[in-house]
Short mmCIF file of C-alpha atoms in Angstrom, two decimals:
data_model
loop_
_atom_site.label_atom_id
_atom_site.label_comp_id
_atom_site.label_asym_id
_atom_site.label_seq_id
_atom_site.Cartn_x
_atom_site.Cartn_y
_atom_site.Cartn_z
CA MET D 795 12.56 -6.13 -8.82
CA SER D 796 9.14 -5.69 -7.42
CA ALA D 797 6.57 -3.53 -8.54
CA ALA D 798 6.67 -1.36 -5.89
CA LEU D 799 10.21 -0.58 -6.73
CA ASN D 800 9.83 -0.10 -10.29
CA ARG D 801 10.05 3.73 -11.26
CA LYS D 802 9.48 5.58 -14.43
CA ARG D 803 10.44 9.25 -15.63
CA MET D 804 9.78 10.33 -19.43
CA MET D 805 11.03 13.31 -21.46
CA ARG D 806 10.33 14.33 -24.91
CA LEU D 807 13.48 13.94 -27.55
CA ARG D 808 13.27 16.54 -30.80
CA VAL D 809 15.22 15.48 -33.30
CA GLY D 810 16.16 17.24 -36.44
CA GLY D 811 17.37 18.28 -39.79
CA VAL D 812 18.89 22.03 -37.93
CA PHE D 813 18.06 21.79 -34.22
CA VAL D 814 16.92 19.67 -31.19
CA LEU D 815 15.07 20.85 -28.34
CA MET D 816 14.26 18.97 -25.34
CA SER D 817 12.81 19.00 -22.32
CA VAL D 818 12.22 17.09 -19.38
CA LEU D 819 8.94 16.30 -17.88
CA ALA D 820 9.13 15.41 -13.93
CA LEU D 821 6.75 12.84 -12.91
CA PRO D 822 5.67 12.13 -9.32
CA ILE D 823 7.97 8.96 -7.48
CA SER D 824 8.72 8.12 -4.14
CA ALA D 825 11.89 8.77 -1.89
CA GLN D 826 12.64 5.07 -2.34
CA GLY D 827 15.09 5.90 -5.42
CA ALA D 828 15.09 8.60 -7.95
CA CYS D 829 16.64 8.76 -11.48
CA SER D 830 17.23 12.22 -13.84
CA LEU D 831 17.46 12.32 -17.64
CA THR D 832 19.11 14.78 -19.20
CA SER D 833 20.59 15.25 -22.79
CA THR D 834 22.60 17.06 -25.71
CA SER D 835 21.04 17.75 -29.01
CA VAL D 836 20.57 15.56 -31.81
CA ALA D 837 20.92 17.51 -34.79
CA PHE D 838 21.56 16.57 -38.30
CA GLY D 839 22.48 19.17 -39.65
CA THR D 840 21.97 19.91 -43.71
CA TYR D 841 20.89 16.80 -45.88
CA ASP D 842 22.55 16.50 -49.39
CA ILE D 843 19.61 14.61 -51.51
CA PHE D 844 23.03 14.21 -53.64
CA SER D 845 25.22 12.56 -51.65
CA PRO D 846 25.69 9.11 -51.98
CA SER D 847 26.53 8.69 -48.21
CA PRO D 848 24.52 8.63 -45.17
CA LEU D 849 24.29 11.68 -42.81
CA ASP D 850 25.12 10.50 -39.17
CA THR D 851 25.42 12.81 -35.85
CA LEU D 852 25.81 11.96 -32.13
CA GLY D 853 23.99 13.10 -29.22
CA GLN D 854 23.83 11.77 -25.52
CA ILE D 855 21.23 11.03 -22.89
CA ILE D 856 22.68 11.51 -19.70
CA PHE D 857 20.62 9.93 -16.44
CA ARG D 858 21.73 10.07 -12.86
CA CYS D 859 20.18 7.71 -9.99
CA ALA D 860 20.06 8.00 -6.28
CA ASN D 861 22.18 6.21 -3.92
CA ASN D 862 19.97 2.75 -4.12
CA ASP D 863 21.17 -0.05 -6.07
CA HIS D 864 19.08 -0.96 -9.41
CA SER D 865 19.09 -1.68 -13.10
CA VAL D 866 18.37 0.86 -15.28
CA SER D 867 16.92 0.64 -18.52
CA ILE D 868 16.17 3.70 -21.23
CA SER D 869 13.82 3.47 -24.11
CA LEU D 870 12.61 5.36 -26.86
CA ASP D 871 8.94 5.48 -28.87
CA LYS D 872 8.39 5.64 -32.68
CA GLY D 873 7.94 9.57 -32.65
CA GLY D 874 4.82 9.21 -33.90
CA ALA D 875 5.92 6.71 -36.99
CA SER D 876 3.98 3.30 -37.38
CA THR D 877 7.19 1.55 -36.99
CA PHE D 878 10.35 1.84 -35.30
CA ASN D 879 11.76 1.76 -39.01
CA PRO D 880 12.05 3.71 -40.26
CA ARG D 881 11.01 6.78 -38.09
CA LEU D 882 10.21 9.78 -39.88
CA MET D 883 10.90 13.31 -39.76
CA PHE D 884 8.13 16.25 -40.71
CA ASN D 885 8.33 19.38 -42.90
CA GLY D 886 4.85 19.89 -43.40
CA SER D 887 3.48 16.81 -45.73
CA SER D 888 7.04 15.98 -46.85
CA THR D 889 8.76 13.36 -44.48
CA LEU D 890 12.42 12.47 -44.42
CA ASN D 891 13.51 8.84 -43.29
CA TYR D 892 16.00 8.39 -40.34
CA ASN D 893 16.70 6.46 -37.19
CA LEU D 894 18.71 6.03 -33.63
CA TYR D 895 20.88 3.53 -32.99
CA LEU D 896 22.46 1.99 -29.48
CA ASP D 897 25.54 1.05 -31.51
CA ALA D 898 28.21 3.26 -33.55
CA ALA D 899 27.93 0.73 -36.56
CA ARG D 900 24.11 1.87 -36.49
CA THR D 901 23.15 -1.77 -36.60
CA MET D 902 21.03 -1.96 -33.40
CA ILE D 903 17.53 0.48 -33.50
CA TRP D 904 17.20 1.99 -29.83
CA GLY D 905 13.59 1.39 -29.02
CA ASP D 906 11.47 -0.19 -26.64
CA GLY D 907 12.44 -3.89 -27.17
CA THR D 908 9.70 -4.55 -29.30
CA GLY D 909 9.80 -4.61 -33.19
CA GLY D 910 13.22 -5.66 -33.54
CA THR D 911 14.54 -3.13 -31.39
CA ARG D 912 16.24 -2.77 -28.43
CA ASN D 913 16.62 -0.72 -25.23
CA PHE D 914 19.66 0.60 -23.43
CA PHE D 915 19.99 -1.71 -20.04
CA ILE D 916 22.62 -1.50 -17.43
CA PRO D 917 22.22 -3.34 -14.34
CA ASN D 918 22.97 -1.90 -11.15
CA PRO D 919 24.97 1.52 -12.68
CA GLN D 920 28.02 2.33 -10.77
CA PRO D 921 29.22 4.99 -9.45
CA ASN D 922 25.44 5.88 -8.19
CA ASN D 923 24.61 9.62 -7.67
CA THR D 924 26.86 10.54 -10.93
CA ASP D 925 26.12 11.62 -14.30
CA ILE D 926 26.30 8.28 -16.43
CA SER D 927 26.19 9.77 -20.82
CA VAL D 928 24.60 7.44 -23.06
CA PRO D 929 25.61 8.05 -26.65
CA ILE D 930 22.71 8.17 -29.21
CA TYR D 931 23.28 7.56 -32.63
CA GLY D 932 21.70 8.96 -35.65
CA ARG D 933 21.32 8.60 -39.05
CA VAL D 934 19.56 9.70 -42.25
CA PRO D 935 19.62 7.34 -45.22
CA ALA D 936 21.24 8.51 -48.08
CA GLY D 937 19.13 8.52 -51.29
CA GLN D 938 16.15 10.28 -50.20
CA GLY D 939 14.53 13.09 -52.52
CA ALA D 940 13.43 15.62 -49.94
CA SER D 941 12.05 18.56 -50.20
CA VAL D 942 13.99 21.92 -49.13
CA GLY D 943 12.74 22.85 -45.48
CA ASN D 944 13.75 21.72 -41.67
CA TYR D 945 12.33 18.73 -40.59
CA ASN D 946 12.06 17.53 -37.39
CA ASN D 947 10.23 14.84 -34.89
CA THR D 948 9.83 14.33 -31.13
CA LEU D 949 10.30 11.39 -29.35
CA THR D 950 9.69 10.08 -25.40
CA VAL D 951 12.41 8.80 -23.65
CA THR D 952 11.52 6.54 -21.29
CA ILE D 953 13.95 5.91 -17.97
CA ASN D 954 12.87 2.71 -16.22
CA PHE D 955 14.39 1.94 -12.63
#
């Protein structure tokens, strides 16, 4: 893919123990091709510090690309953490470890392709100009001694096409 045809859009993804908010940042792009991003919430609900099981959830990113053929990759940033594993949700100075995955088994950390992570990639998604849903598998590991309160974090989602 030539540099002239490589386009990028980003949005912010808010991850939380109780709620998730999302907004899309529209960046200027040429008429050669366009992709858009939207999503559903990634909300973990209530975390039980005494549960021996992790707290799992599911969200989704939805993208749509115009009628031009191209490959698509979607990456997530660290959300302000120093590493991808673990990502951190915050409640003041208290933290709660979590992560987002590409697979239902929660073995492939969704990141930017560095530090042992992978990004979502699909060559020439078809049909063009149709919404394509990509699941986000979330997990808060068990056994964390967290303070009571609402925890959240904000990630940047980037689509390259």
